[in-house]
Short mmCIF file of C-alpha atoms in Angstrom, two decimals:
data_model
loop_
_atom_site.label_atom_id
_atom_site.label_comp_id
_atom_site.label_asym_id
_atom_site.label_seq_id
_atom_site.Cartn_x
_atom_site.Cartn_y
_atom_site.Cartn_z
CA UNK A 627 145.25 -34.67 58.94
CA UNK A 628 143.75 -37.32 56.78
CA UNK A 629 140.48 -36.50 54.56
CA UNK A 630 138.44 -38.85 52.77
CA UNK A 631 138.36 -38.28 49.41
CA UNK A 632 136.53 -39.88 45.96
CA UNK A 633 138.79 -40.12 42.81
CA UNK A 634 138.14 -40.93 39.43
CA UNK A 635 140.76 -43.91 39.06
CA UNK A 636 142.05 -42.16 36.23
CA UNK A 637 143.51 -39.88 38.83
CA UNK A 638 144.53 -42.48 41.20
CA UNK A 639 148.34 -42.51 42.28
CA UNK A 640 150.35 -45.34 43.70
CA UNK A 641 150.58 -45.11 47.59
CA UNK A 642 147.05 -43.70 48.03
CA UNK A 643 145.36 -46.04 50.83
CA UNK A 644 141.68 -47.28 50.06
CA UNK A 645 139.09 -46.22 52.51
CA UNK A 646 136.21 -48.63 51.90
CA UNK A 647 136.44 -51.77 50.50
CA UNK A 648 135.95 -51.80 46.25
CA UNK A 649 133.71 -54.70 45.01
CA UNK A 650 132.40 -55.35 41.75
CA UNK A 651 129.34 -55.63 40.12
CA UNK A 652 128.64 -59.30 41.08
CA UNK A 653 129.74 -57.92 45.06
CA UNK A 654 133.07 -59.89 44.87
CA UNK A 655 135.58 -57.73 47.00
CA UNK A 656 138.57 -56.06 44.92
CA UNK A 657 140.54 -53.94 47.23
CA UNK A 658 140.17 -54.32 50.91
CA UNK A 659 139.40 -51.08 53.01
CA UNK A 660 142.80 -50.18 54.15
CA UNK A 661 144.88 -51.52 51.17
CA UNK A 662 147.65 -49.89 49.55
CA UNK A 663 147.27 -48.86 45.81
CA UNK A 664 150.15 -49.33 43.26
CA UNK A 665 150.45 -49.59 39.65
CA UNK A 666 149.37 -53.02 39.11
CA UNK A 667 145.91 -52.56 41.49
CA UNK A 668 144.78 -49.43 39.49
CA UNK A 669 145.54 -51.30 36.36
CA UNK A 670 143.24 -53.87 37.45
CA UNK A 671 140.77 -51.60 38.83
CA UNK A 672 140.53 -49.95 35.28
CA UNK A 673 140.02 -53.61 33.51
CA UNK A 674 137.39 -53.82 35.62
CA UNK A 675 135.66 -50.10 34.64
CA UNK A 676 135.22 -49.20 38.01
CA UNK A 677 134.70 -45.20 38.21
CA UNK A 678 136.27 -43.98 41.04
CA UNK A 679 137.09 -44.92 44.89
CA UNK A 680 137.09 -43.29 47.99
CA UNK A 681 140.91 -43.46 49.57
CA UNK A 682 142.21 -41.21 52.08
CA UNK A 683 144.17 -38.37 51.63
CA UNK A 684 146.70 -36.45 53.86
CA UNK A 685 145.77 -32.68 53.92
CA UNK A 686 148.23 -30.94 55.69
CA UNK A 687 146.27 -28.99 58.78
CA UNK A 688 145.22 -25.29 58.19
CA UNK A 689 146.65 -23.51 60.92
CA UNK A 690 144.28 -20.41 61.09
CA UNK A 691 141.25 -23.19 60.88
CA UNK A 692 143.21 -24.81 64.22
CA UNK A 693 143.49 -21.96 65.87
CA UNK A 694 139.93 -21.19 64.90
CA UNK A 695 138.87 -24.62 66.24
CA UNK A 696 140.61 -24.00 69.39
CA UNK A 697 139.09 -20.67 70.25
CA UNK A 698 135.08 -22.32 69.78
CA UNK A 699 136.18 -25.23 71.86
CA UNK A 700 137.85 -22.90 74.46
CA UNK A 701 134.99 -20.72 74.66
CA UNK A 702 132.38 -23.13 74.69
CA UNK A 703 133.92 -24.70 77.70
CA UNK A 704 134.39 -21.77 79.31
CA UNK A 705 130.56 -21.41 79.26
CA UNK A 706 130.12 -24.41 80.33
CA UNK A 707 132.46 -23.82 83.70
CA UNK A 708 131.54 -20.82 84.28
CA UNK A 709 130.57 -21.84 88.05
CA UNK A 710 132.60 -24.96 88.54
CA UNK A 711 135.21 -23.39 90.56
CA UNK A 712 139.09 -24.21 91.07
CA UNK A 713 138.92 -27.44 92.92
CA UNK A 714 141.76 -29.37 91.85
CA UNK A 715 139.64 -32.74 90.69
CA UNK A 716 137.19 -30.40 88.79
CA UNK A 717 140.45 -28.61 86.90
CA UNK A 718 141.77 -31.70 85.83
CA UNK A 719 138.30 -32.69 84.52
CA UNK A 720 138.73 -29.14 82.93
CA UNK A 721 141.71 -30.09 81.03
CA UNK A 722 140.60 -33.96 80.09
CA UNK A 723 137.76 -32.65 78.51
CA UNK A 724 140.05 -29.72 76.42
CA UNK A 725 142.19 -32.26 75.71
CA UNK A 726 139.58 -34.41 74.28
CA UNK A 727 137.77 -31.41 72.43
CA UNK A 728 140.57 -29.81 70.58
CA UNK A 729 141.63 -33.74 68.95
CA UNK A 730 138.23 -33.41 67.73
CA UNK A 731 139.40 -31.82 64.62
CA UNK A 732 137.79 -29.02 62.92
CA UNK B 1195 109.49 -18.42 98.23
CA UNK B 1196 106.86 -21.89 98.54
CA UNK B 1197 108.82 -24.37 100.92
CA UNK B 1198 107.72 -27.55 100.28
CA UNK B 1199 107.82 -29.76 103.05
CA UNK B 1200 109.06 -33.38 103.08
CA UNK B 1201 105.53 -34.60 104.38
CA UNK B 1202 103.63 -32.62 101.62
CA UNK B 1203 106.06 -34.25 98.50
CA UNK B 1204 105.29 -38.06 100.19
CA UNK B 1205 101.86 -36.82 100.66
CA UNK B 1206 101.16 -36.54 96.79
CA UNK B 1207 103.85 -39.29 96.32
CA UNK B 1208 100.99 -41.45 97.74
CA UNK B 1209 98.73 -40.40 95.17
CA UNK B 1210 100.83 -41.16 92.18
CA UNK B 1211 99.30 -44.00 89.94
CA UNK B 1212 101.08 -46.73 90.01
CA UNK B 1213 103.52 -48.75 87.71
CA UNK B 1214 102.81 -50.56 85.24
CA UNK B 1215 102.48 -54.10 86.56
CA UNK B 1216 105.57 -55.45 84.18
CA UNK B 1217 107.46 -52.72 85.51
CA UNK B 1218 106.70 -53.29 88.87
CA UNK B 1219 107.38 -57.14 88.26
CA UNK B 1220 110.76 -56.18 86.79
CA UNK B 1221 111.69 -54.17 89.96
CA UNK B 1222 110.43 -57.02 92.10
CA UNK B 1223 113.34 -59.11 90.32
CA UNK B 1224 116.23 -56.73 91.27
CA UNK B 1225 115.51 -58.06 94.95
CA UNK B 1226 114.83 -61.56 93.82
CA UNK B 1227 117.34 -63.35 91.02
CA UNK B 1228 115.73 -66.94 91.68
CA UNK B 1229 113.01 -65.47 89.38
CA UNK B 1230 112.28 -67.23 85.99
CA UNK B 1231 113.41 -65.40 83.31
CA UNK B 1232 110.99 -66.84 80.73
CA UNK B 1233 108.32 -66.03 83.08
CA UNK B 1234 109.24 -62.23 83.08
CA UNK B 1235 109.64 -62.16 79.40
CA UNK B 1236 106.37 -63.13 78.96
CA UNK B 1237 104.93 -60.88 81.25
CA UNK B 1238 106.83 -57.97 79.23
CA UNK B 1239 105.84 -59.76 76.36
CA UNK B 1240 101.91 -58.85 77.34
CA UNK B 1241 102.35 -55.64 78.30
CA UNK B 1242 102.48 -54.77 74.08
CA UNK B 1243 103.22 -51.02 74.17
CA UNK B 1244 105.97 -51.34 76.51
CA UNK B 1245 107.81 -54.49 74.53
CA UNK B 1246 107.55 -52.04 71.47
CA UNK B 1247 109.63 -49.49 73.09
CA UNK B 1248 111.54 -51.79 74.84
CA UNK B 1249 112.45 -53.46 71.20
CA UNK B 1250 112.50 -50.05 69.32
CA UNK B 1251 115.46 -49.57 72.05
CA UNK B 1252 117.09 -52.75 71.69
CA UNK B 1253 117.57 -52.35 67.98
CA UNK B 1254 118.87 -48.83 68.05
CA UNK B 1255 122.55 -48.16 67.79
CA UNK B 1256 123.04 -48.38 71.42
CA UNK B 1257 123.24 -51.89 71.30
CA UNK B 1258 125.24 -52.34 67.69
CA UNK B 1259 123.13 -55.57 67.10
CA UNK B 1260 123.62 -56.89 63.78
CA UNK B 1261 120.50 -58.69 63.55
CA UNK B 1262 117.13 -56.83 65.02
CA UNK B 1263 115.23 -58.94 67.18
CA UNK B 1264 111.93 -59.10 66.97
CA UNK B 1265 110.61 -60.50 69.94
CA UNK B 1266 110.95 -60.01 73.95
CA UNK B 1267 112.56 -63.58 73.95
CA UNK B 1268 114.91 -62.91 71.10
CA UNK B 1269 115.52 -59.54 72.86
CA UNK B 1270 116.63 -61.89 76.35
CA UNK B 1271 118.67 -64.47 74.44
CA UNK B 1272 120.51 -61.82 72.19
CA UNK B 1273 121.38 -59.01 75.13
CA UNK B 1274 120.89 -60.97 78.04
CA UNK B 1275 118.42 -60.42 80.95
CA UNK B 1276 119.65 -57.99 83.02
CA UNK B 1277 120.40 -55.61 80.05
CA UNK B 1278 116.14 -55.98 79.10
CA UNK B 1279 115.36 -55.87 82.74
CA UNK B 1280 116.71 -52.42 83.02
CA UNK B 1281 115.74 -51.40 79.60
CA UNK B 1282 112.19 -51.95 80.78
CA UNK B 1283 112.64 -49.91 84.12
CA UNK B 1284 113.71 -46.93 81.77
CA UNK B 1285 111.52 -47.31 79.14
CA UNK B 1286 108.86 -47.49 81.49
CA UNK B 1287 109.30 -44.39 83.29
CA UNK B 1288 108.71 -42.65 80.29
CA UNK B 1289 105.13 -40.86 80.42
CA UNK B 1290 104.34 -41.61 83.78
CA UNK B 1291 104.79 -37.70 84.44
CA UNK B 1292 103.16 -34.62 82.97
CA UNK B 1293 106.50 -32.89 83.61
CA UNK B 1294 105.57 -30.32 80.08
CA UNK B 1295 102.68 -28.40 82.53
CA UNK B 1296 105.47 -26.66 84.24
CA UNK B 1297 106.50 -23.02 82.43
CA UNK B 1298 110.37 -23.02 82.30
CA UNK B 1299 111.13 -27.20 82.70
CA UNK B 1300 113.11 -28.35 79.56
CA UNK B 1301 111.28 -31.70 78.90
CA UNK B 1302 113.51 -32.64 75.75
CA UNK B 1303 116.99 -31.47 77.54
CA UNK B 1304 116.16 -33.33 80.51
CA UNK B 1305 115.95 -36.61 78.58
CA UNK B 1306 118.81 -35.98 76.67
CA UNK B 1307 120.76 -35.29 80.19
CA UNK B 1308 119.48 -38.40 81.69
CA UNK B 1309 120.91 -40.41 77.97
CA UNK B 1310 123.63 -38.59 78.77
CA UNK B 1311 124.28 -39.60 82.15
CA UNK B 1312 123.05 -43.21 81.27
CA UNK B 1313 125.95 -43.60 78.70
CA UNK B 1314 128.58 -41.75 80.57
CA UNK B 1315 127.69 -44.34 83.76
CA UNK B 1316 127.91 -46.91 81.50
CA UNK B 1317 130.64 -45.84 79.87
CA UNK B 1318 132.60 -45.57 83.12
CA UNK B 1319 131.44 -48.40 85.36
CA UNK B 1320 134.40 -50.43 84.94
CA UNK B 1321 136.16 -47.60 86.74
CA UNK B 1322 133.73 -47.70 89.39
CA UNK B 1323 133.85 -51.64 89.29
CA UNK B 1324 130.09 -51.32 88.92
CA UNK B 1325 127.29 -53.62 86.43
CA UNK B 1326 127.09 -51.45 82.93
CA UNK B 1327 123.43 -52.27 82.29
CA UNK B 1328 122.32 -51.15 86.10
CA UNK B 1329 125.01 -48.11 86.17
CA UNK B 1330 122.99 -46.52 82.48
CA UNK B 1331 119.53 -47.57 84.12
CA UNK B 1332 120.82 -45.78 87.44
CA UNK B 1333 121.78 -42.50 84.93
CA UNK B 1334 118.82 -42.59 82.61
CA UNK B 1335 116.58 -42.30 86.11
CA UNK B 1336 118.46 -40.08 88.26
CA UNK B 1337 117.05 -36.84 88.09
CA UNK B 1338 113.29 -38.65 88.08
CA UNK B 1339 112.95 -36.14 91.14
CA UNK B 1340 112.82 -33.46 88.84
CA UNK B 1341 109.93 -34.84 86.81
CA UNK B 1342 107.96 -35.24 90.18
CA UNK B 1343 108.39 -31.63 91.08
CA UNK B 1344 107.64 -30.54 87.20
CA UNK B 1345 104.38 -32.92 87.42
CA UNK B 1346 103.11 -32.27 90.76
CA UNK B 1347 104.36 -29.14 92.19
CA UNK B 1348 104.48 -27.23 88.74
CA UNK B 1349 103.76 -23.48 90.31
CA UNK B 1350 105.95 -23.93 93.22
CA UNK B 1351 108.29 -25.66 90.61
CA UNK B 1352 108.41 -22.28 88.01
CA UNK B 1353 109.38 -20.26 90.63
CA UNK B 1354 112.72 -22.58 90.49
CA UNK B 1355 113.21 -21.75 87.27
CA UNK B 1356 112.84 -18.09 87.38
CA UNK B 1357 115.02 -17.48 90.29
CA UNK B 1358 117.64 -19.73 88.41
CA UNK B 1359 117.37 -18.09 85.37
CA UNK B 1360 117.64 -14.68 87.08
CA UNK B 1361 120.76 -15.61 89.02
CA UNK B 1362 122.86 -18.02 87.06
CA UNK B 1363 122.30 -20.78 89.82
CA UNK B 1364 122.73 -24.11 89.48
CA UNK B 1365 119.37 -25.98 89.99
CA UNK B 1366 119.60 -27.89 92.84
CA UNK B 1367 120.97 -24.71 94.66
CA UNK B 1368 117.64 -22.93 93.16
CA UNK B 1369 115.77 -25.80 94.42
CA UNK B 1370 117.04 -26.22 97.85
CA UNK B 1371 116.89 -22.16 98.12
CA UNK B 1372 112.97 -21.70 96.67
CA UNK B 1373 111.32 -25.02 97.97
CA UNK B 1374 113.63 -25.97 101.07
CA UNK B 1375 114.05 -29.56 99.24
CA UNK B 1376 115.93 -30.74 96.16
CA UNK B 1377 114.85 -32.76 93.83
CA UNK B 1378 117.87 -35.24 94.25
CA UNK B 1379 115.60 -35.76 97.79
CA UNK B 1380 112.57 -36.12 96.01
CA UNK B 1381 113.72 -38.41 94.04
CA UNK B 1382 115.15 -40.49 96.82
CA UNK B 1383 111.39 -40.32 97.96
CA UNK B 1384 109.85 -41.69 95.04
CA UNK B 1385 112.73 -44.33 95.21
CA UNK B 1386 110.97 -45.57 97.94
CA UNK B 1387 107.67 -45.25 97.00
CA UNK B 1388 107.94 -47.11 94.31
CA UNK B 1389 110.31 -49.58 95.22
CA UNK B 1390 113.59 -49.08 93.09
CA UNK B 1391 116.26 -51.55 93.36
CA UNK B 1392 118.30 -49.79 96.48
CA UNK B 1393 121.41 -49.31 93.96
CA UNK B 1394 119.25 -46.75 92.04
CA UNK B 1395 117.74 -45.47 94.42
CA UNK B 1396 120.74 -44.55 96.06
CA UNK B 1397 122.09 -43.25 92.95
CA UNK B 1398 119.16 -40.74 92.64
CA UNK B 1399 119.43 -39.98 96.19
CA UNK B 1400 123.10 -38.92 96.30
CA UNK B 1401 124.21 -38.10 93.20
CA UNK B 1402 124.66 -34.39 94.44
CA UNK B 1403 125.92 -35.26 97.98
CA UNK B 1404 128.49 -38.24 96.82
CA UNK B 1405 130.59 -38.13 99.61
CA UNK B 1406 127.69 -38.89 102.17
CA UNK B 1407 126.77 -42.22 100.51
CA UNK B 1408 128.40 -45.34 100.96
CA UNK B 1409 132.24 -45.89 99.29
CA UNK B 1410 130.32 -48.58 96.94
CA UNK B 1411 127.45 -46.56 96.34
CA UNK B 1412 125.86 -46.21 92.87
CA UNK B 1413 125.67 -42.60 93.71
CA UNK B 1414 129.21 -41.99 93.03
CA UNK B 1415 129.63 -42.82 89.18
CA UNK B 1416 126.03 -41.14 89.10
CA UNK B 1417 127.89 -38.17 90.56
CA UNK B 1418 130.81 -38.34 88.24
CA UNK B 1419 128.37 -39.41 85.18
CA UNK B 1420 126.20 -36.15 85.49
CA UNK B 1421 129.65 -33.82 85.93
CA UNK B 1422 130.74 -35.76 82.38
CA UNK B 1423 127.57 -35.02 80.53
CA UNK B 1424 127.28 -31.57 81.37
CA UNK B 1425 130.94 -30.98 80.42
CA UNK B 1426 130.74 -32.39 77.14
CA UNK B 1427 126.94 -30.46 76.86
CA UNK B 1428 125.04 -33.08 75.47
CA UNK B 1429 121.73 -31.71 77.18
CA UNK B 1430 121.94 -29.23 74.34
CA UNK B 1431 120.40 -26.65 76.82
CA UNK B 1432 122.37 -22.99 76.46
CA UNK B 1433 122.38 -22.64 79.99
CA UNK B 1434 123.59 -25.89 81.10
CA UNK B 1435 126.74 -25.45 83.71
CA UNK B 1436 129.40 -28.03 85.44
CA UNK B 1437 128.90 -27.87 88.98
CA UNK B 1438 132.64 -29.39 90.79
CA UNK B 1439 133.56 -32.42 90.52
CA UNK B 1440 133.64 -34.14 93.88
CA UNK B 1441 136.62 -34.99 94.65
CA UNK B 1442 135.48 -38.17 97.30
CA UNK B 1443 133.38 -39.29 94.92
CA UNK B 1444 136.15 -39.06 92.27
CA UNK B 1445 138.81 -40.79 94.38
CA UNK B 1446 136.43 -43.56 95.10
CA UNK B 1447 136.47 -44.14 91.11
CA UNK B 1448 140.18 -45.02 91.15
CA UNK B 1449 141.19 -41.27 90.15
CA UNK B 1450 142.61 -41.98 86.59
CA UNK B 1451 142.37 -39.36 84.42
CA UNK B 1452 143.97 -41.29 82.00
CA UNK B 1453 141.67 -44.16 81.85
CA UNK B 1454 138.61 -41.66 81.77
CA UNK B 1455 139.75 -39.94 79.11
CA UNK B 1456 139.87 -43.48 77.00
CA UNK B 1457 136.75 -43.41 78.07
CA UNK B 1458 135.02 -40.67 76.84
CA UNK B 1459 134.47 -41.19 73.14
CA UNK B 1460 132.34 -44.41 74.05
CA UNK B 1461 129.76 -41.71 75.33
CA UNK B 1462 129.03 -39.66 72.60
CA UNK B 1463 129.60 -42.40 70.09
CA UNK B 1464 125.30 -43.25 69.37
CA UNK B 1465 124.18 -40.61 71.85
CA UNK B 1466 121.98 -38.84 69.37
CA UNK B 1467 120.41 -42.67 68.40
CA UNK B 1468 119.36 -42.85 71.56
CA UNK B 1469 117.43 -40.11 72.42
CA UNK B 1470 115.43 -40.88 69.67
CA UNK B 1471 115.01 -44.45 70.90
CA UNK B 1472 114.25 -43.04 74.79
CA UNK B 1473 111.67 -40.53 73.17
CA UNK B 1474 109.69 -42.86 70.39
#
């Protein structure tokens, strides 16, 4: 999953992608939000003495934290249906709402 | 058990103060859209603690505007008059009823069910083929019947709360068993009394009997609004249950599940901003 992340642009990499928009002292706009980092555009970042940026990182998922994730949702929703029966309409409504719950990531 | 009869909630319906005359102006325009626009503002416009709110709700996240307005006018221009019209019909409502006098009612979850409902309607009226702005007016009011009951009949209305409590029961069920009538009735009542708009009224009538209203009925997306919010738990209350999902009303929404599920994030996304606009 992707994580925001601020980095010192000593410690920036080429291939990182920016997360908000860098601007400058005077508010002029350096790196769009979105924009794909390579040599030359943390070269120019460090001309400029800019700090660090916020880019986004892939973290790869933690599967106990998933599973984790899954079980709240799961038994929150449970709760939540306890009386609802097994019509057909209200188990699909059952599973959109899982659905949409468990993409909520942790 | 205290059965309440029909005659005795009308009764004290009768007795009810009544609306604020910019409110009642602004439900006289549901029934009437020669009405000048710039005539109505103004009248809002007078009416100074209700534009406050009214403003205070137009310049929360709800409506994403990227420049506050400032003025009922600006408010008309910017978001267009039917979405102030039934701003002011829900802002309005608010503090009409002394529903905190009754021991077990849940004053802060039911407003954040009826902002709830309101976005999920709104959220979903496309599905239903139904106005967005009337649709979160219709789901911000629905369960008024509840605050009649909590106001008015606040003994009788207890006992509804401790038998549901004790049993697991949904409320209406509690209602219906304890006082013989349900608040989805006395709202329907008050509906009348007061003149709503017959789209929200029949939305607060049948939101828990779906398939007995009309296939175009309000009351349908109500029905399918209230079954979203209490599945995703935004009342916040511990108890809070999903009763079934009817399946008339659901068919008469088109019966997508794909398209409501695309829907869904829209409804959470600046729930929490407005409660606090409903409540300030």
């Amino acid at each position: 999953m992707k994580k925001l992340q601020t980095i010192p642009v000593q410690d920036l990499l080429p291939g990182m992608r920016v997360a908000s928009a860098v601007a400058d002292d005077g508010g002029r706009i350096l790196l769009p939000a979105g924009a794909e980092l390579s040599e030359a555009t943390i070269g120019g970042l460090k001309r400029r003495e800019i700090q660090e940026i916020t880019v986004e990182v892939e973290v790869p998922d933690d599967p106990a934290a998933l599973e984790r994730h899954r079980q709240q949702v799961m038994e929150r929703l449970g709760r939540l249906f306890r009386h609802a029966g097994e019509d057909r309409e209200t188990q699909a409504l059952y599973q959109a709402i899982l659905k949409y719950r468990l993409e909520q990531r942790p | 058990m205290t059965q309440l009869s029909r005659d005795q909630v009308v009764a004290r319906l009768k007795q009810l103060p009544s609306l604020p005359s910019a409110v009642s102006e602004v439900l006289a325009s549901f029934a009437n859209e020669d009405i000048e626009v710039e005539t109505l503002a103004q009248q809002i416009a007078r009416d100074q603690g209700l534009a406050a709110r009214v403003l205070r709700v137009a310049n929360s996240s709800f409506y994403g505007l990227q420049n506050k307005v400032g003025t009922i006018h600006e408010a008309v221009v910017v978001l267009g008059f039917r979405a102030v019209r039934s701003m002011v019909l829900a802002v309005g409502m608010n503090g009409v009823f002394r529903a905190e006098q009754c021991p077990g009612f849940d004053v802060q979850g039911h407003l954040r069910h009826g902002v709830g409902v309101g976005l999920a309607a709104r959220a979903l009226a496309p599905l239903a083929g139904q106005a967005p702005e009337l649709a979160f007016t219709a789901g911000l009011l629905h369960d008024i019947g509840e605050l009649v009951l909590a106001s008015n009949f606040s003994r009788q209305y207890a006992e509804v709360f401790a038998y549901r409590r004790e049993r697991d029961a949904f409320l209406v069920d509690a209602e219906r068993e304890v006082l013989g009538i349900d608040h989805a009735e006395v709202g329907g009542l008050l509906a009348e009394t007061w003149r709503f708009p017959a789209a929200i009224r029949d939305a607060v009538a049948w939101h828990h009997r779906p398939a007995e209203a009309s296939a175009d009925s309000l009351g349908n997306l109500v029905h399918v609004a209230d079954v979203t919010a209490r599945a995703l738990g935004l009342s916040g209350n511990p108890d809070e249950m999903v009763p079934p999902l009817d399946a008339t009303a659901w068919a008469r929404l088109g019966g997508d599940w794909q398209a409501y599920a695309g829907l869904l994030p829209q409804i959470e996304k600046g729930f929490e901003a407005t409660c606090q606009a409903m409540t300030a």
